[in-house]
Coordinates of C-alpha atoms in Angstrom, one line a residue:
X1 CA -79.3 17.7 3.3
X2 CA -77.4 15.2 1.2
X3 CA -75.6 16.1 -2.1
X4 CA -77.1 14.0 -5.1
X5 CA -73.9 13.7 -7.5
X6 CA -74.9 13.7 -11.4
X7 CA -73.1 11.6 -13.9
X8 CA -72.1 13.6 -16.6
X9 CA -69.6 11.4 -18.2
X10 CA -66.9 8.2 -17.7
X11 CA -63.8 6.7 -18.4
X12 CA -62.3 3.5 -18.3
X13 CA -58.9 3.2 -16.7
X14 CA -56.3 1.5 -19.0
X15 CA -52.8 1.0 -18.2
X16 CA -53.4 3.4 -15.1
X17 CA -55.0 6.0 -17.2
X18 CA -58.4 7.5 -18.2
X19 CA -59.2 10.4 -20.3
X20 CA -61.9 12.8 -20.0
X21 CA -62.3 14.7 -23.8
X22 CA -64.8 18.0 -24.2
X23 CA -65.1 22.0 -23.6
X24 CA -66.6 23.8 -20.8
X25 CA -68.7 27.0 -21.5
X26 CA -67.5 28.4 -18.2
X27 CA -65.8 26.7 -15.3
X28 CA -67.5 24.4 -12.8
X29 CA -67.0 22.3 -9.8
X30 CA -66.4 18.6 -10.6
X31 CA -65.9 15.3 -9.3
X32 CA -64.7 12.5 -10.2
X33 CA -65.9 9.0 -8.5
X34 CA -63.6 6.5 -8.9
X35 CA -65.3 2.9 -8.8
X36 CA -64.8 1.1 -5.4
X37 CA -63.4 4.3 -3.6
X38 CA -65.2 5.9 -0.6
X39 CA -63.1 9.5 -1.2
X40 CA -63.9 12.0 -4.3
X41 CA -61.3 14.1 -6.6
X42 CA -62.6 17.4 -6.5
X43 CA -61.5 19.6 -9.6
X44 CA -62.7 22.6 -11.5
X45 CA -63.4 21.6 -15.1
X46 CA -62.2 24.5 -17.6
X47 CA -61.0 24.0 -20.8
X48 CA -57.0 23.2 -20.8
X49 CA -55.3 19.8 -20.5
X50 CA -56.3 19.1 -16.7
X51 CA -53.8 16.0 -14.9
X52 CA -54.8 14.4 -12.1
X53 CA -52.2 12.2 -10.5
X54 CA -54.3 10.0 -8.1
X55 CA -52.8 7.2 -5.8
X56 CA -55.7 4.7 -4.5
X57 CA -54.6 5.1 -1.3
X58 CA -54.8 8.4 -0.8
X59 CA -57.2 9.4 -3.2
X60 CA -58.5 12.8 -1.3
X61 CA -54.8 14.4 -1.7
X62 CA -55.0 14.4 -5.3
X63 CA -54.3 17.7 -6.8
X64 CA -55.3 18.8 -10.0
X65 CA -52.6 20.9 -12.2
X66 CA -52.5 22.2 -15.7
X67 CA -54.7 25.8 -15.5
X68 CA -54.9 28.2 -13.9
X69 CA -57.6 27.9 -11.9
X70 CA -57.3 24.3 -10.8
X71 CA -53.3 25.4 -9.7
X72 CA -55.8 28.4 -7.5
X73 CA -57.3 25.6 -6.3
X74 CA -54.6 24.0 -5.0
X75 CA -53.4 27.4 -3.2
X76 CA -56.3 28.3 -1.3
X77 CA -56.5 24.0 -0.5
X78 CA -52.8 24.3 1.1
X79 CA -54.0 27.9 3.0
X80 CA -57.0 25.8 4.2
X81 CA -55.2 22.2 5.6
X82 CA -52.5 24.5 7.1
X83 CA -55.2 26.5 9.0
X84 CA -56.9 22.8 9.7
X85 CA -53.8 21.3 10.9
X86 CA -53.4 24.2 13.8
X87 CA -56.8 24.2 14.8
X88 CA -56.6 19.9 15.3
X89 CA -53.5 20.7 16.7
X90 CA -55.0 23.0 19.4
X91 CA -57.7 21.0 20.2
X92 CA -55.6 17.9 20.7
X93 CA -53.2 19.9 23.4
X94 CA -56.7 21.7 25.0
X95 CA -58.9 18.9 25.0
X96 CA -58.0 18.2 28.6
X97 CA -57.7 21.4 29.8
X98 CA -60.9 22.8 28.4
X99 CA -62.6 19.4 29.8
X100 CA -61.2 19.9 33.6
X101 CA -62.0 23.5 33.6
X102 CA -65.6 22.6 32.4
X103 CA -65.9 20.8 35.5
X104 CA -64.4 23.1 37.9
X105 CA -66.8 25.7 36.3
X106 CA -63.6 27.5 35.8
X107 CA -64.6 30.1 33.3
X108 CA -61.4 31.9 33.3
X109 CA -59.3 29.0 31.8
X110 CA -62.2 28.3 29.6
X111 CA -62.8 31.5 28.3
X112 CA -59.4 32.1 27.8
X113 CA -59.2 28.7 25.1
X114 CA -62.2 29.6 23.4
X115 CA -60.6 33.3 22.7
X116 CA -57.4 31.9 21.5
X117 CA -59.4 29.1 19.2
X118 CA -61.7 32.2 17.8
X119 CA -58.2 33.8 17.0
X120 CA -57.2 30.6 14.6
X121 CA -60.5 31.4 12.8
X122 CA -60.5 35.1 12.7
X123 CA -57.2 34.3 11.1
X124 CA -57.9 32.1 8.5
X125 CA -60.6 34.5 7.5
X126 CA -58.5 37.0 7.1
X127 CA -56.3 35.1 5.0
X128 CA -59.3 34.0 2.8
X129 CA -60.6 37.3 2.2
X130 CA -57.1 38.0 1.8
X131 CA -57.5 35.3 -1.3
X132 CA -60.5 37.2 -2.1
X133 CA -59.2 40.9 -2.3
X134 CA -56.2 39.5 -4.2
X135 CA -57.1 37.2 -6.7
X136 CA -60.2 38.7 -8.9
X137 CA -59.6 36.4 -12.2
X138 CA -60.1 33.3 -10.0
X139 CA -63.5 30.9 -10.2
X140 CA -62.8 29.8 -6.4
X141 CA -63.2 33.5 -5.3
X142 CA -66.3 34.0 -6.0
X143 CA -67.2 30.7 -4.1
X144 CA -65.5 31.6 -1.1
X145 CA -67.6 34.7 -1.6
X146 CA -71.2 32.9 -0.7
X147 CA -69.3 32.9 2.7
X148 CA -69.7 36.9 3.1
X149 CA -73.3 36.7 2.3
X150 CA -74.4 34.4 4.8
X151 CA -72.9 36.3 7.5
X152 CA -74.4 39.3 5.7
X153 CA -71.9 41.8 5.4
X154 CA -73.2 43.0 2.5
X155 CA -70.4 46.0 2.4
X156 CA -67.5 43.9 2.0
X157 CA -69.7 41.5 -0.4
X158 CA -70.2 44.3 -2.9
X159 CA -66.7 45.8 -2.9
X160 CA -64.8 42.6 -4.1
X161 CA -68.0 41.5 -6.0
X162 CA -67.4 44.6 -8.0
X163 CA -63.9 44.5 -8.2
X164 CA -64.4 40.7 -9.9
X165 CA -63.3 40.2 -13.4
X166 CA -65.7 39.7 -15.8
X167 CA -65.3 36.3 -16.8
X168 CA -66.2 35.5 -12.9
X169 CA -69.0 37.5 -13.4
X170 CA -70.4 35.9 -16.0
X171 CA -70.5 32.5 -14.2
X172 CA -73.6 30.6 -13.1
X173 CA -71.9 31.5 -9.4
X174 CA -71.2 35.0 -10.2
X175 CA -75.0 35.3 -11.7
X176 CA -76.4 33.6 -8.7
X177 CA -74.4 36.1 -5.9
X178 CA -75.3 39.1 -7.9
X179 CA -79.1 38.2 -7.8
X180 CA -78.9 37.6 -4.1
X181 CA -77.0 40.5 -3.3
X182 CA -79.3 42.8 -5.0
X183 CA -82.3 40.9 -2.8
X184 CA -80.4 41.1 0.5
X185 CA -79.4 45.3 -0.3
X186 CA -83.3 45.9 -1.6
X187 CA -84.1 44.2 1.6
X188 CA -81.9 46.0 3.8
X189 CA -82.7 49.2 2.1
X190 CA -84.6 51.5 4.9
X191 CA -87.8 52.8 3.8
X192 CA -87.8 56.7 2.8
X193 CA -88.6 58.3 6.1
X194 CA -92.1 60.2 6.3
X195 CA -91.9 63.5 6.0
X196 CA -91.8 65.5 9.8
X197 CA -94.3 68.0 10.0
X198 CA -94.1 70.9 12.1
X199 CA -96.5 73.5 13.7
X200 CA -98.1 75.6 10.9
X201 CA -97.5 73.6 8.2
X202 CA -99.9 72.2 5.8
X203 CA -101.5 68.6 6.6
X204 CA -101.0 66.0 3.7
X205 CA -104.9 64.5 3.0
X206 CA -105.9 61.5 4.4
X207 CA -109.0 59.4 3.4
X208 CA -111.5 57.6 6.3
X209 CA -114.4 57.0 7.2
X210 CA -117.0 58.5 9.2
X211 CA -119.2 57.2 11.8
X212 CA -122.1 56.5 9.3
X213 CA -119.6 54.5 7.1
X214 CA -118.7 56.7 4.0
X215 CA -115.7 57.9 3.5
X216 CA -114.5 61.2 3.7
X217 CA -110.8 62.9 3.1
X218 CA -109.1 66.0 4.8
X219 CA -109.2 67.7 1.3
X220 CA -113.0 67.7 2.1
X221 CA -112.7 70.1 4.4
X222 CA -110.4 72.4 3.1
X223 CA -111.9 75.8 4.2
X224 CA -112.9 74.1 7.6
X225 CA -112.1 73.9 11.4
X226 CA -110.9 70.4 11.6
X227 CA -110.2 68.3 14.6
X228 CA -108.1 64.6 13.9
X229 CA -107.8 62.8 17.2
X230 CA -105.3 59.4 17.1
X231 CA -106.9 56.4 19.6
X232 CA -107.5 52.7 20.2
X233 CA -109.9 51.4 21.6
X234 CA -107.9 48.9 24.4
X235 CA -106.1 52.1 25.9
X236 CA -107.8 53.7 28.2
X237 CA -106.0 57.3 28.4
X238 CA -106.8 57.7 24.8
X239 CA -110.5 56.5 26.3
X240 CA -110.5 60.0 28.2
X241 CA -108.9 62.1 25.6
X242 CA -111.6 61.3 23.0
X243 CA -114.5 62.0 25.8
X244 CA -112.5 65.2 26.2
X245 CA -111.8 65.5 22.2
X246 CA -116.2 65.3 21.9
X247 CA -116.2 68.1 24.4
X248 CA -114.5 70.8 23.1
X249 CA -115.8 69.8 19.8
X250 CA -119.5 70.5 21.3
X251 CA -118.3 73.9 23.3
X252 CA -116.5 75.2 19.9
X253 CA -120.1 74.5 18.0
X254 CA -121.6 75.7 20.4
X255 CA -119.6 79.2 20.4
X256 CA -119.3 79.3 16.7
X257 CA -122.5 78.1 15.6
X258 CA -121.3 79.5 11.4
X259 CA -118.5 77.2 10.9
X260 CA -118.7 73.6 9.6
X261 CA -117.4 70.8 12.3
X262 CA -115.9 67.8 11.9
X263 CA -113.9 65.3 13.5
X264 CA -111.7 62.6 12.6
X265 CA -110.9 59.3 14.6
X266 CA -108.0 57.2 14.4

């Protein structure tokens, strides 16, 4: 899916400078698109004097200074390229390696690379929920925090969600994971299991119908000799048991002619 990019606001560059003037309710992911320019400045607006130093020929570089969490941003930016640069890196001294042992259907070489790549990422994620664990105040937590929900480890989503500070909380982000963590824990929350019953004890009531089409409950025939037989009608052992079921049914009337009879089919 493509991103559609809203325009908010602009500025005219003068002198090699623009100005953005306003307050933010809460911080938030921006852009800015300079005219012209394929690459994006990505900086969290908050309120505080924000400088951007761009050069025009390395626009995607720019880093935003000046609060707090734009100088976070940075951080966790620097932890990410560094990360970025090793796994290019490995690639670029593996490529041929990985390639040949393809071909050779060497899966001890290959498995061996993809175990040491999977040890660059496991790695970096460890240093991001590092980031996570250590750094509650900041707005780029909580967005490296959609990460822990999508894999679904809703454990480790709640503990640092609840460790947040407030003000991340509040966000639109921080709304938005609390609402889905609360659907994905309802959703993984097992149904209370039915009570086990054992030999002697009293049968809960259960309505159904009978073979004339009213209905009928086990409340009914309190008092009663009752018989409840579970079948379907594809399976063809249960077939037998019911035949079996009617029989002893009939021989019990039969021998006690004074009690009251009924059966119940599943």
């Amino acid at each position: 899916m493509t991103r559609q990019f809203i325009n908010v606001d602009t500025s005219k560059i003068v002198d090699g400078k623009f100005t953005f003037k306003g307050s933010a309710k809460e911080p938030e992911i921006r852009v800015i698109d300079i005219a012209g320019k394929p690459e994006k400045v990505l900086f969290i607006l908050e309120n505080g004097d924000i400088e951007l130093k761009i050069n025009k020929d390395s626009i995607g570089l720019t880093k935003p200074t000046g609060t707090y969490n734009n100088e976070e941003l940075n951080a966790f930016k620097d932890l990410s390229n560094s990360f970025q640069k090793k796994a290019e890196k490995f690639q670029k001294d593996n490529m041929a390696k990985m390639n040949q042992a393809r071909q050779a259907n060497d899966t001890v070489t290959s498995g061996a690379l993809i175990k040491q790549y999977k040890a660059l990422q496991d790695e970096f994620k460890k240093k991001s929920e590092d980031y996570i664990a250590t750094h509650p105040k900041a707005f780029i937590t909580i967005l490296l925090m959609e990460g822990l929900l999508q894999e679904g480890d809703l454990v480790k989503s709640k503990k640092y969600y609840d460790a947040l500070d407030k003000s991340v909380k509040n966000t639109k982000p921080g709304i938005e994971f609390k609402k889905k963590l609360d659907e994905l824990q309802k959703a993984a929350t097992p149904a209370p299991a039915a009570a086990v019953l054992k030999e002697g004890d009293t049968a809960p009531d259960f309505s159904g119908k009978t073979p004339d089409g009213k209905i009928t409950s086990l409340k009914q025939s309190l008092g009663k000799v009752t018989i409840v037989d579970f079948w379907a009608s594809w399976c063809w052992a249960m077939q037998k048991r019911k035949s079996e079921c009617c029989c002893t049914l009939q021989r019990f009337s039969r021998e006690r002619p004074q009690h009251h009879w009924r059966i119940f089919r599943h």
